[in-house]
mmCIF file with all atom_site columns, N, CA and C in Angstrom:
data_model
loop_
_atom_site.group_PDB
_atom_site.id
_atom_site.type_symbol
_atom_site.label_atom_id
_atom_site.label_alt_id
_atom_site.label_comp_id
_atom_site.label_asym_id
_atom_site.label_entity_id
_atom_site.label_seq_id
_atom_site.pdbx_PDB_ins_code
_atom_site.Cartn_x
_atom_site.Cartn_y
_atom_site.Cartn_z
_atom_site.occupancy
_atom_site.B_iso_or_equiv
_atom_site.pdbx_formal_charge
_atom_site.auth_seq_id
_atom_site.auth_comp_id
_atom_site.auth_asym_id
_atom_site.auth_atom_id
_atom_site.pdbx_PDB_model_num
ATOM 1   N N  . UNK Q 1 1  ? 58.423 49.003 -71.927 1.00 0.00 ? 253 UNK Q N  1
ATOM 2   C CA . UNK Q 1 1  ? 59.223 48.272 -72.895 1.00 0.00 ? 253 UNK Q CA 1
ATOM 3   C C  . UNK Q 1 1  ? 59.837 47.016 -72.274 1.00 0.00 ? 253 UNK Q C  1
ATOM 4   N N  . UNK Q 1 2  ? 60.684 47.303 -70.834 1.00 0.00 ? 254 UNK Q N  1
ATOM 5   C CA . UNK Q 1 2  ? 61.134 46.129 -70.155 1.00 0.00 ? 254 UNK Q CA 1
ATOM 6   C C  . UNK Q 1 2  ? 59.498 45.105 -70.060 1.00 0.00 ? 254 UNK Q C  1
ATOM 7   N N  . UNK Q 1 3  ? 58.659 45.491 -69.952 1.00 0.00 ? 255 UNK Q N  1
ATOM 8   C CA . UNK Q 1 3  ? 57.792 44.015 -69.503 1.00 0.00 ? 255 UNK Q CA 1
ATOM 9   C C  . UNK Q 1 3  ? 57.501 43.285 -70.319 1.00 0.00 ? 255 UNK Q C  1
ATOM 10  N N  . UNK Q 1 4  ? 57.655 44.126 -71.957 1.00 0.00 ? 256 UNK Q N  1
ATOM 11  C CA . UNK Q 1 4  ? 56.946 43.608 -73.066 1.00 0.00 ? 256 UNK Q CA 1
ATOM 12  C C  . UNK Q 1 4  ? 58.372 42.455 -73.768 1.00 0.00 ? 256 UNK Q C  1
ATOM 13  N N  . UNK Q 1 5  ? 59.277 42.819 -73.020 1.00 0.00 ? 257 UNK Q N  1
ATOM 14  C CA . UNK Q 1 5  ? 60.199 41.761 -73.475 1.00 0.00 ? 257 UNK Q CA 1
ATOM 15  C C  . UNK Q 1 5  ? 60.522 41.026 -72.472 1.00 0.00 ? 257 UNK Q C  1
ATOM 16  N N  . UNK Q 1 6  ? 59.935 41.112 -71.167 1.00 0.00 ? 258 UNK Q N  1
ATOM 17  C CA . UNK Q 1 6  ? 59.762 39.705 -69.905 1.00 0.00 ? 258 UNK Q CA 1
ATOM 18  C C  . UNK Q 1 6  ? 58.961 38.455 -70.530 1.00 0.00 ? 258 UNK Q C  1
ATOM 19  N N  . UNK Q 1 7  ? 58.081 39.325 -71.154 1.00 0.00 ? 259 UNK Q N  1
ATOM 20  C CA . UNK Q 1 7  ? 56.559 38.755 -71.575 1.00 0.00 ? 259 UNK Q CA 1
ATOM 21  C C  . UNK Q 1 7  ? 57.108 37.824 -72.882 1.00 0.00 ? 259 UNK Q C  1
ATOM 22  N N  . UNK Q 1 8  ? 57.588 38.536 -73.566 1.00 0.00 ? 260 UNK Q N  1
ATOM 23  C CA . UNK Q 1 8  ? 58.016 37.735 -74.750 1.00 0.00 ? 260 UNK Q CA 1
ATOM 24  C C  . UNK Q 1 8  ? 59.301 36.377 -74.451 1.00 0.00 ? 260 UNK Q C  1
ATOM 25  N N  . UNK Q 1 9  ? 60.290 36.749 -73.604 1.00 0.00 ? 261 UNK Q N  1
ATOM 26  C CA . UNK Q 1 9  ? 61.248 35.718 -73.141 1.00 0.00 ? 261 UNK Q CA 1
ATOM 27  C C  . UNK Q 1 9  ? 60.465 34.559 -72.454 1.00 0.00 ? 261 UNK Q C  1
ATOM 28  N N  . UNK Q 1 10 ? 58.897 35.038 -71.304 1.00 0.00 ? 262 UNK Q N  1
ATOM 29  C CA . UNK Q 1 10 ? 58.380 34.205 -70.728 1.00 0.00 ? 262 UNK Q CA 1
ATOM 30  C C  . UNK Q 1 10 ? 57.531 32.908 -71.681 1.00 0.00 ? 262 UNK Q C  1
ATOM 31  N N  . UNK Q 1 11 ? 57.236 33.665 -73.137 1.00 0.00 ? 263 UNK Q N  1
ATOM 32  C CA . UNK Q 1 11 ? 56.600 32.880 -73.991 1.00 0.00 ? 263 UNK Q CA 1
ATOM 33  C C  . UNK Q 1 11 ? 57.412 32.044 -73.935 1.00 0.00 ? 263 UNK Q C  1
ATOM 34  N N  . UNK Q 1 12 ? 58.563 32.353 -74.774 1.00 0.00 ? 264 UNK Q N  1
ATOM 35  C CA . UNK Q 1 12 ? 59.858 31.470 -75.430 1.00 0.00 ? 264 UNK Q CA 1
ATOM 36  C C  . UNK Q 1 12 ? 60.368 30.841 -74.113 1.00 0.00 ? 264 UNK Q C  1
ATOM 37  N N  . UNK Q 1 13 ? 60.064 30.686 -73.360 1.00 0.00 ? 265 UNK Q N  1
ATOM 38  C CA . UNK Q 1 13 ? 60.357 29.490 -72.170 1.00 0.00 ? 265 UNK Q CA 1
ATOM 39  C C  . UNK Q 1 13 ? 59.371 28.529 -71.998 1.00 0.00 ? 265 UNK Q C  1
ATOM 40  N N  . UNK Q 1 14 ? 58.178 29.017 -71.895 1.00 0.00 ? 266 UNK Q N  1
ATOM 41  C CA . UNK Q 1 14 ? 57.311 28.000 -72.117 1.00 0.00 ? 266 UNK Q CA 1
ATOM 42  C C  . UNK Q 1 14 ? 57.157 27.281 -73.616 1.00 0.00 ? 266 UNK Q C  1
ATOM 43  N N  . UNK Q 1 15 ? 57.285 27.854 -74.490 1.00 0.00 ? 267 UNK Q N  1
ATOM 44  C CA . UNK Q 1 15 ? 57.726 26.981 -75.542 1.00 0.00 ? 267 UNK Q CA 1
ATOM 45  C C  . UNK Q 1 15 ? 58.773 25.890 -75.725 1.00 0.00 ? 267 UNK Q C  1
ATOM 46  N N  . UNK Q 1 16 ? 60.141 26.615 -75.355 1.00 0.00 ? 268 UNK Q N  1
ATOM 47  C CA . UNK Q 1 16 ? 61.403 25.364 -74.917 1.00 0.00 ? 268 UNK Q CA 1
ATOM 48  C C  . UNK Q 1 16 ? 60.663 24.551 -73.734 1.00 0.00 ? 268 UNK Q C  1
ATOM 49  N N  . UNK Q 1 17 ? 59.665 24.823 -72.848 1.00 0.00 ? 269 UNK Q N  1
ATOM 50  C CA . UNK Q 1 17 ? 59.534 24.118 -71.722 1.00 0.00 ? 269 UNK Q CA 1
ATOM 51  C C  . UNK Q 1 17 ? 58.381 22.715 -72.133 1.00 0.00 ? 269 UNK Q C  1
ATOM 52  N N  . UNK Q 1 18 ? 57.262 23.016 -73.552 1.00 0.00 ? 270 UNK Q N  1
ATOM 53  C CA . UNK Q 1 18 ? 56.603 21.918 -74.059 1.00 0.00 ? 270 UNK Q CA 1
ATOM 54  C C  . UNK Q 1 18 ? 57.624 21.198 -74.913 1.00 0.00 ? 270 UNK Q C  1
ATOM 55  N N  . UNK Q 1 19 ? 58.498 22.142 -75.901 1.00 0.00 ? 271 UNK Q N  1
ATOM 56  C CA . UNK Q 1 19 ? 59.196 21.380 -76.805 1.00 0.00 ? 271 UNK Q CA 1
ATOM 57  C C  . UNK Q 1 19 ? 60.095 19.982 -76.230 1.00 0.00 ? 271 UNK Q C  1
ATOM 58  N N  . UNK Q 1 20 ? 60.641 20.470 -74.718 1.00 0.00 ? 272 UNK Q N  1
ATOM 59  C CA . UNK Q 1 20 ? 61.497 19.312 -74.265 1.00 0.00 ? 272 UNK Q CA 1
ATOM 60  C C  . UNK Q 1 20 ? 60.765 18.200 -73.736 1.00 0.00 ? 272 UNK Q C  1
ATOM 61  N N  . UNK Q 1 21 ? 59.424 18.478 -73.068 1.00 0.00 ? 273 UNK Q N  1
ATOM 62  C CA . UNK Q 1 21 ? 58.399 17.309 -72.679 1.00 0.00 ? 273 UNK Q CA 1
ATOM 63  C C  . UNK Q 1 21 ? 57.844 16.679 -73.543 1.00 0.00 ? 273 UNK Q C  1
ATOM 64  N N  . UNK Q 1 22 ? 57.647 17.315 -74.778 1.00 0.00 ? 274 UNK Q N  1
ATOM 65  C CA . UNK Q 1 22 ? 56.625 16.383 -76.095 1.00 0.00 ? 274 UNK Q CA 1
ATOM 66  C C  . UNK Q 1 22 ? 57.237 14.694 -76.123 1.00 0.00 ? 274 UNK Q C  1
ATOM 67  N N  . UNK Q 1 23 ? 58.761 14.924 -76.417 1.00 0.00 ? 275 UNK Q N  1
ATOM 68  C CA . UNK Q 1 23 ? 59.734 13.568 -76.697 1.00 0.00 ? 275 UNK Q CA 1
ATOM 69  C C  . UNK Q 1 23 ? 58.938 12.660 -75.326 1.00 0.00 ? 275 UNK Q C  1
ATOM 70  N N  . UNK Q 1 24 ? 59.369 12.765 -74.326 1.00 0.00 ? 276 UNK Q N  1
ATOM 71  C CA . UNK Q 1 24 ? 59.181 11.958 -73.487 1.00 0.00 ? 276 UNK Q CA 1
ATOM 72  C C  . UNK Q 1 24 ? 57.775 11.367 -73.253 1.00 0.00 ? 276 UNK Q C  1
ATOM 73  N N  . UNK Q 1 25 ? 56.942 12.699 -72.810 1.00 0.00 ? 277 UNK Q N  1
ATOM 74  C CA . UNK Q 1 25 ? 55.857 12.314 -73.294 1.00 0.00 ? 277 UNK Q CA 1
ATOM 75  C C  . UNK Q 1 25 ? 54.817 11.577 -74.205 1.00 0.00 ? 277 UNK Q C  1
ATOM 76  N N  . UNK Q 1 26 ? 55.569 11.594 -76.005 1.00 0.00 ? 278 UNK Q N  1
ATOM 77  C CA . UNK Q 1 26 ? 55.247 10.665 -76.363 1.00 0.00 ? 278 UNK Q CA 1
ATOM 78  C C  . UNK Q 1 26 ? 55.591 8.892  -76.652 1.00 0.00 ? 278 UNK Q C  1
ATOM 79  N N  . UNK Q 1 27 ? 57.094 9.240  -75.751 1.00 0.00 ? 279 UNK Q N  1
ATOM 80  C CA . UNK Q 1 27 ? 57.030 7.916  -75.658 1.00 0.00 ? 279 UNK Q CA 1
ATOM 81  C C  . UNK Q 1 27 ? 56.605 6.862  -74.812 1.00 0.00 ? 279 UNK Q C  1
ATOM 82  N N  . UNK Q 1 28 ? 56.543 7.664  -73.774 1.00 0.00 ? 280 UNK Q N  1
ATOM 83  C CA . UNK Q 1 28 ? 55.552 7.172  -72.872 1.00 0.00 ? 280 UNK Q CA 1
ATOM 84  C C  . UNK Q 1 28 ? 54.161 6.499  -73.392 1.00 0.00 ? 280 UNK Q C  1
ATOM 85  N N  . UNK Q 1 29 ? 53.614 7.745  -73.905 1.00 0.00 ? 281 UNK Q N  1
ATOM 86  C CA . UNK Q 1 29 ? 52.129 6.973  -74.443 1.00 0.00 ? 281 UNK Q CA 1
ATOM 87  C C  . UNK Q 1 29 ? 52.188 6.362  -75.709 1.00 0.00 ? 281 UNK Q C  1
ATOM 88  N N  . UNK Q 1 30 ? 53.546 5.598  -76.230 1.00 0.00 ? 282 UNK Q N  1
ATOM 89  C CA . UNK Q 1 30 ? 53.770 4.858  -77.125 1.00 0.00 ? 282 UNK Q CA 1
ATOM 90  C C  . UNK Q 1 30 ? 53.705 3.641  -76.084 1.00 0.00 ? 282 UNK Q C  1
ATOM 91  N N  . UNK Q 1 31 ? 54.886 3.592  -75.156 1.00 0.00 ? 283 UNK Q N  1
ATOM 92  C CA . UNK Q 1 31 ? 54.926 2.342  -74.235 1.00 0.00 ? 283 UNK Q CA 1
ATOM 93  C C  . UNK Q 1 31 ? 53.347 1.973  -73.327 1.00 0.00 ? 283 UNK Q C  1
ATOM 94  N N  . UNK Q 1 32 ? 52.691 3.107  -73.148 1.00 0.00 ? 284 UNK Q N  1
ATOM 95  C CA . UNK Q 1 32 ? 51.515 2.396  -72.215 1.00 0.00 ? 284 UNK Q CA 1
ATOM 96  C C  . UNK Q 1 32 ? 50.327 1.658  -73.600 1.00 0.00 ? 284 UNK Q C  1
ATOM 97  N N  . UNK Q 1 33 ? 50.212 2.621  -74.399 1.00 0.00 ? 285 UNK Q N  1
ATOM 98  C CA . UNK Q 1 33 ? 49.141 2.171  -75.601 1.00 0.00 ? 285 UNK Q CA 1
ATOM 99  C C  . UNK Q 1 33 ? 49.939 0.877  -76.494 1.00 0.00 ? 285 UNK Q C  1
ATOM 100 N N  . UNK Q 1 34 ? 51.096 0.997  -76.791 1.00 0.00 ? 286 UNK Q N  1
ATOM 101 C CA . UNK Q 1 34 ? 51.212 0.049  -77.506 1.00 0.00 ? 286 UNK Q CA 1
ATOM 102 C C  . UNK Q 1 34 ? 52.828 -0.741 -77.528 1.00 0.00 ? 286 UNK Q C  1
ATOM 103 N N  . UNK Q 1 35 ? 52.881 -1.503 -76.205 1.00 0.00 ? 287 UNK Q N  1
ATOM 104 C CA . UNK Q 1 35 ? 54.257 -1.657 -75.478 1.00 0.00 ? 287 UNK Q CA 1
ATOM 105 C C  . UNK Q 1 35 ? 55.463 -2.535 -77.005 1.00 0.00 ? 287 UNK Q C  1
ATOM 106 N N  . UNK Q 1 36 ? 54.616 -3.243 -77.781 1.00 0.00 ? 288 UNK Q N  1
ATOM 107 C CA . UNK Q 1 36 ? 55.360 -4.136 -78.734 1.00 0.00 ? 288 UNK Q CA 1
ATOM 108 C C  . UNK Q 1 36 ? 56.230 -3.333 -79.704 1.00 0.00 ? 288 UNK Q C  1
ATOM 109 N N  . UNK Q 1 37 ? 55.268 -2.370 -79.796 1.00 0.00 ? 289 UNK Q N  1
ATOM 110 C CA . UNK Q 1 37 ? 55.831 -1.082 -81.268 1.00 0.00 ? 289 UNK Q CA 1
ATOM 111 C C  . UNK Q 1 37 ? 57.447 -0.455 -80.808 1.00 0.00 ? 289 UNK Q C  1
ATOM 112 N N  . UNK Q 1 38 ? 57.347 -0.140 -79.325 1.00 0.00 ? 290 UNK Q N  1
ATOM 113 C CA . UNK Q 1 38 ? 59.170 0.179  -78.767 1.00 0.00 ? 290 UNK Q CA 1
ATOM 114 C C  . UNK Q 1 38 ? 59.613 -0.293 -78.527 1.00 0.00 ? 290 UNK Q C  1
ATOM 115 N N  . UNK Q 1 39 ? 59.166 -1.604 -78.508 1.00 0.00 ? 291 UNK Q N  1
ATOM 116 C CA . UNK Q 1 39 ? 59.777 -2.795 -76.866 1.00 0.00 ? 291 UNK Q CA 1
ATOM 117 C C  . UNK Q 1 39 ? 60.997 -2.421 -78.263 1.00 0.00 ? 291 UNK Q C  1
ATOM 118 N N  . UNK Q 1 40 ? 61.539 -2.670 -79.519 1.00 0.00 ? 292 UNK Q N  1
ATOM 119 C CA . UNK Q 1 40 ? 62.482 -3.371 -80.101 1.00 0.00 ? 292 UNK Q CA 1
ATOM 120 C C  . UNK Q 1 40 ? 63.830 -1.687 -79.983 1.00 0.00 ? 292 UNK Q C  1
ATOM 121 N N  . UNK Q 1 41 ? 63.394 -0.653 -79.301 1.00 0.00 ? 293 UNK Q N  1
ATOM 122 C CA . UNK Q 1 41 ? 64.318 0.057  -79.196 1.00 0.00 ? 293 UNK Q CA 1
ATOM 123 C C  . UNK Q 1 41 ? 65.275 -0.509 -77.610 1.00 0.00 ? 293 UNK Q C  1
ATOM 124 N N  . UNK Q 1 42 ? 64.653 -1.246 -77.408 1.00 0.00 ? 294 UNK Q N  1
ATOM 125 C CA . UNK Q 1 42 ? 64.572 -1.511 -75.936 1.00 0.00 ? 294 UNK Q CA 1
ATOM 126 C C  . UNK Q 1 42 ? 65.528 -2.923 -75.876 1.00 0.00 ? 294 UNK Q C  1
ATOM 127 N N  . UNK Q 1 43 ? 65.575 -3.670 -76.810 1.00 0.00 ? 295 UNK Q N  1
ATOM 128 C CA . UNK Q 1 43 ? 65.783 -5.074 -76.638 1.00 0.00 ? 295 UNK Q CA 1
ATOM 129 C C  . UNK Q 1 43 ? 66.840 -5.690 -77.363 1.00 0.00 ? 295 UNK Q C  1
ATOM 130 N N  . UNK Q 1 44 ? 67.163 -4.414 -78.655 1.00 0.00 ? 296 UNK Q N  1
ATOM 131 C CA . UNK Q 1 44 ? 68.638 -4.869 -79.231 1.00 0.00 ? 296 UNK Q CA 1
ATOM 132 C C  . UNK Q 1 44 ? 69.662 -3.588 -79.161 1.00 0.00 ? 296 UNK Q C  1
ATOM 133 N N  . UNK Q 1 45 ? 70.924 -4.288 -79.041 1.00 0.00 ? 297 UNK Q N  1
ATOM 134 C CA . UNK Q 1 45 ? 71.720 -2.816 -78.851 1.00 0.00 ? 297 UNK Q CA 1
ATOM 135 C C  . UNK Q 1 45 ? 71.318 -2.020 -80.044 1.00 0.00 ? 297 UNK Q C  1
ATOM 136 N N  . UNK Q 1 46 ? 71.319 -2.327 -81.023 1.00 0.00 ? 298 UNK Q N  1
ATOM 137 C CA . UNK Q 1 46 ? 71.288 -1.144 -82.154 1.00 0.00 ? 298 UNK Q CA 1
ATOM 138 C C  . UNK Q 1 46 ? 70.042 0.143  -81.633 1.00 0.00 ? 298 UNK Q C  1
ATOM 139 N N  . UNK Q 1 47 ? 69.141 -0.889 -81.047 1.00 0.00 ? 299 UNK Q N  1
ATOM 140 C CA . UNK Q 1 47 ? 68.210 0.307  -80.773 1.00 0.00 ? 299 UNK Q CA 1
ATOM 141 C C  . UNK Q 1 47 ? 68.188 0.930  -79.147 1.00 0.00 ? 299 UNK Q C  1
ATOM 142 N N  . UNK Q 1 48 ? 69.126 0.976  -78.456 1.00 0.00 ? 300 UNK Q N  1
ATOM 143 C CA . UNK Q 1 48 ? 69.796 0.952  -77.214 1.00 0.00 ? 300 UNK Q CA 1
ATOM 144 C C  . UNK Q 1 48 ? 70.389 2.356  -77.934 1.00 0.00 ? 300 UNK Q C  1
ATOM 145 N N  . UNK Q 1 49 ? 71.118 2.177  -78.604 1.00 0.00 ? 301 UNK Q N  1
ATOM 146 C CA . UNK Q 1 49 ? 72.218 3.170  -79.551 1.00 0.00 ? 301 UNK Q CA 1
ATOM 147 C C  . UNK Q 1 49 ? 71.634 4.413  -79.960 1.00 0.00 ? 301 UNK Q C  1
ATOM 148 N N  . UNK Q 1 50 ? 70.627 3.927  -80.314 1.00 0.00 ? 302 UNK Q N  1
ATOM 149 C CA . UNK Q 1 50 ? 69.481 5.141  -81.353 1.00 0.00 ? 302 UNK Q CA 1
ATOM 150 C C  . UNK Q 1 50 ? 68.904 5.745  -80.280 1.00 0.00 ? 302 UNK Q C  1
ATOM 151 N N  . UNK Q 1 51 ? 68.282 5.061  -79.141 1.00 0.00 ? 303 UNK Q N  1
ATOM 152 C CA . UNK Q 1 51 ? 67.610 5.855  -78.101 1.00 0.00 ? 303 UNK Q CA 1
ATOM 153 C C  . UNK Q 1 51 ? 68.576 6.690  -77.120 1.00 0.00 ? 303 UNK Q C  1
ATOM 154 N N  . UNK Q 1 52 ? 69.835 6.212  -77.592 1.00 0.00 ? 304 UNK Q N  1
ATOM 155 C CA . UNK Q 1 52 ? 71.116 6.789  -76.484 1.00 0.00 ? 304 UNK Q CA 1
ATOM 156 C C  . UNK Q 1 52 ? 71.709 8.143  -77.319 1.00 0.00 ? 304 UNK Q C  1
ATOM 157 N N  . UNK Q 1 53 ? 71.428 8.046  -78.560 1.00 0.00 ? 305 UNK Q N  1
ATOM 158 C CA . UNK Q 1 53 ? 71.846 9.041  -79.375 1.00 0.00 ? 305 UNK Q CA 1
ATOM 159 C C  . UNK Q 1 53 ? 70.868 10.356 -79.655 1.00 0.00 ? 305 UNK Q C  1
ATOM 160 N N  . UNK Q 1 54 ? 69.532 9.755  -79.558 1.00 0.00 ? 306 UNK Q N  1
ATOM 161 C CA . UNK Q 1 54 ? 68.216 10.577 -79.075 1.00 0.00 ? 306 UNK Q CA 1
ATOM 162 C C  . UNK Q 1 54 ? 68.386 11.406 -77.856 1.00 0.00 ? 306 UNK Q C  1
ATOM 163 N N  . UNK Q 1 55 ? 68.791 10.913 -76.970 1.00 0.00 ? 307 UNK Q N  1
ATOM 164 C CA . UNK Q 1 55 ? 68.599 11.393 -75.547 1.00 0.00 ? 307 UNK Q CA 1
ATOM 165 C C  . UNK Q 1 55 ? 69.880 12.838 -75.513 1.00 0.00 ? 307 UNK Q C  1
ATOM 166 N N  . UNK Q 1 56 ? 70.972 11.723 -76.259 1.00 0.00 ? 308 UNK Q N  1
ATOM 167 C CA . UNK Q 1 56 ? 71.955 12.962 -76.298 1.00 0.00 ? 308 UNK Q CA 1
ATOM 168 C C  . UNK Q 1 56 ? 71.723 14.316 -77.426 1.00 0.00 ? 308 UNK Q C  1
ATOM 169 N N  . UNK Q 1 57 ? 71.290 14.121 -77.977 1.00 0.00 ? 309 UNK Q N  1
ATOM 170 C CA . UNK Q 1 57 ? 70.837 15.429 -78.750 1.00 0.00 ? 309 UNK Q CA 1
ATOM 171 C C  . UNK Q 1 57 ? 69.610 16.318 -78.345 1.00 0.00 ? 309 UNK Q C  1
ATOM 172 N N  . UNK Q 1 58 ? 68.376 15.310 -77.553 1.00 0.00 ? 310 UNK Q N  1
ATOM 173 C CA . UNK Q 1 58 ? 67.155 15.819 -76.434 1.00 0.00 ? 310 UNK Q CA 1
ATOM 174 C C  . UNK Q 1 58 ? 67.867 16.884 -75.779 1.00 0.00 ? 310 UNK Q C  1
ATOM 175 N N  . UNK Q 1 59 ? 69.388 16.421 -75.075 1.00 0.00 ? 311 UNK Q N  1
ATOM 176 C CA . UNK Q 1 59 ? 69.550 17.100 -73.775 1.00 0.00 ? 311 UNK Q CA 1
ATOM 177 C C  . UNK Q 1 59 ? 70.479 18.276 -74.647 1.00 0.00 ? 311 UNK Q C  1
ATOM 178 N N  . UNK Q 1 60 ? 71.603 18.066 -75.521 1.00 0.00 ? 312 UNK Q N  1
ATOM 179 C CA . UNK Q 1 60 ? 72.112 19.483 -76.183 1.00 0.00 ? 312 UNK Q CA 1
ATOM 180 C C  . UNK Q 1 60 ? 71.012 20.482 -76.962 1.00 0.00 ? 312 UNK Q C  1
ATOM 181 N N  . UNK Q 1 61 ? 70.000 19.755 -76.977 1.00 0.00 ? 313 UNK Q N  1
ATOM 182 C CA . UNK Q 1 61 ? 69.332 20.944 -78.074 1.00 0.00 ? 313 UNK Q CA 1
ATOM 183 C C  . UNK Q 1 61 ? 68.141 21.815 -76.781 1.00 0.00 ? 313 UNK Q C  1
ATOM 184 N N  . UNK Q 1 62 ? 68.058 21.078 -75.790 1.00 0.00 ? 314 UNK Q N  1
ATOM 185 C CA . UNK Q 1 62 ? 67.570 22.082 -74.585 1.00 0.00 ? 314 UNK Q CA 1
ATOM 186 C C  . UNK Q 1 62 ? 68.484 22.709 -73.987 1.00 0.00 ? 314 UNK Q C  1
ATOM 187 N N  . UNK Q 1 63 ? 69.708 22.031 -74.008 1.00 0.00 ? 315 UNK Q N  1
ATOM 188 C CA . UNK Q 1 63 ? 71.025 23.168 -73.738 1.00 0.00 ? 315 UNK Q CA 1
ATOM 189 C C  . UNK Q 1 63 ? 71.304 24.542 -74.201 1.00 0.00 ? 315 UNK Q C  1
ATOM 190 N N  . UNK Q 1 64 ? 70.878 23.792 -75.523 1.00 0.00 ? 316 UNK Q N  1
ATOM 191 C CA . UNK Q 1 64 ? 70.932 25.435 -76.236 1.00 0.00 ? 316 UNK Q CA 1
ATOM 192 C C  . UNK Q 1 64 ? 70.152 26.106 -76.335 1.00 0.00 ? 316 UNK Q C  1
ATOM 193 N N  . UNK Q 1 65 ? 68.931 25.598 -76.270 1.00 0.00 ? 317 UNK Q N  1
ATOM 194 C CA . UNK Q 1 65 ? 67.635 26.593 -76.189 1.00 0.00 ? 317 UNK Q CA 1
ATOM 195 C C  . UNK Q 1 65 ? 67.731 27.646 -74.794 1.00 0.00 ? 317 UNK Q C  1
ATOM 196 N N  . UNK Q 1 66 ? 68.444 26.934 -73.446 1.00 0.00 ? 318 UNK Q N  1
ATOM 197 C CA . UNK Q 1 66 ? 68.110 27.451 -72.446 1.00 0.00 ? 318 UNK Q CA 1
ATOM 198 C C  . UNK Q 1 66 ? 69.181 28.853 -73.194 1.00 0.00 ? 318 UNK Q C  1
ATOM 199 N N  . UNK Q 1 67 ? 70.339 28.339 -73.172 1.00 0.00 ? 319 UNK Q N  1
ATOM 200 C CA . UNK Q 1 67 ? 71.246 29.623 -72.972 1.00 0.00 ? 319 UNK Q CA 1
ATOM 201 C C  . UNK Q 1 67 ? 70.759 30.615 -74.197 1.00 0.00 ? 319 UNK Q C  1
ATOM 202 N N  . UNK Q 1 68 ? 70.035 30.465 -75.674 1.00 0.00 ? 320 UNK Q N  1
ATOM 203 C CA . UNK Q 1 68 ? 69.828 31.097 -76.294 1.00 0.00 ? 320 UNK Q CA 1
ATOM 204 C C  . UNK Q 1 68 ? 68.458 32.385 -75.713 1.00 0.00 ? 320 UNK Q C  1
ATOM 205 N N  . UNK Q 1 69 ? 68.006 31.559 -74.834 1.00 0.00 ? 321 UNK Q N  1
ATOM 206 C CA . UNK Q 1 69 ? 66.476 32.178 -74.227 1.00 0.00 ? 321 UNK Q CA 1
ATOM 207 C C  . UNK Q 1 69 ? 67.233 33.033 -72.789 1.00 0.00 ? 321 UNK Q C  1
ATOM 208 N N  . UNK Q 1 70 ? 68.261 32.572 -72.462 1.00 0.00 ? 322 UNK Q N  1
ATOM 209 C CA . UNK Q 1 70 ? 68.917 33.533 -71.377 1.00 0.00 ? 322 UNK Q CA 1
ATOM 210 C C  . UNK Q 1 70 ? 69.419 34.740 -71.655 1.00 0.00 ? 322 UNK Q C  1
ATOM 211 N N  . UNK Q 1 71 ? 68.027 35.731 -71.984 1.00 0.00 ? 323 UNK Q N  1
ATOM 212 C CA . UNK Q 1 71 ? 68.409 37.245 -72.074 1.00 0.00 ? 323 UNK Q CA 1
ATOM 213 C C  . UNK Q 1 71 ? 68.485 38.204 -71.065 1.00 0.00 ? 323 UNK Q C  1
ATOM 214 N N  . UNK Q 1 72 ? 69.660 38.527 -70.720 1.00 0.00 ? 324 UNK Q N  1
ATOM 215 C CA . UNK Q 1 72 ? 69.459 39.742 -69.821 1.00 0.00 ? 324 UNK Q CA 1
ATOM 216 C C  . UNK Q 1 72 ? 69.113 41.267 -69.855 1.00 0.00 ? 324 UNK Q C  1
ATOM 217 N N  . UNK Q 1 73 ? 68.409 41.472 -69.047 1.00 0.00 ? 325 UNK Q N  1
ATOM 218 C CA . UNK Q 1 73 ? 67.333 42.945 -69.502 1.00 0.00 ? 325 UNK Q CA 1
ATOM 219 C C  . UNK Q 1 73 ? 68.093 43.845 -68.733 1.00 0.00 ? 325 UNK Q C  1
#
């Protein structure tokens, strides 16, 4: 019973563990394929703001994923 719920917590980590790389990841291959389409998050504060407000909700919502996925057996 304990392994079958190692097994299942180990899923749900690797899931929080793609969910938090997808963001970055695709912006990345927004900036290498097509640098003009972000440059404008990049170049006026408003979009300075939006990517700063992104990042802060990126990092609370893996916050919470971690501690929600922190089950002790």
């Amino acid at each position: 019973f304990r392994s079958e719920i190692r097994t299942l917590i180990a899923d749900k980590k690797l899931d929080a563990a793609v969910l938090a790389a997808m963001p970055p990841a695709i912006l990345y291959m927004l900036n290498v394929s097509s640098d003009d389409y972000i440059e404008i998050m990049y170049s006026c504060t408003e979009g300075r703001v939006i990517m700063s407000i992104a990042l802060l909700l990126m990092l609370a919502a893996a916050f919470i994923g971690v501690k929600i996925i922190d089950i002790r057996i």
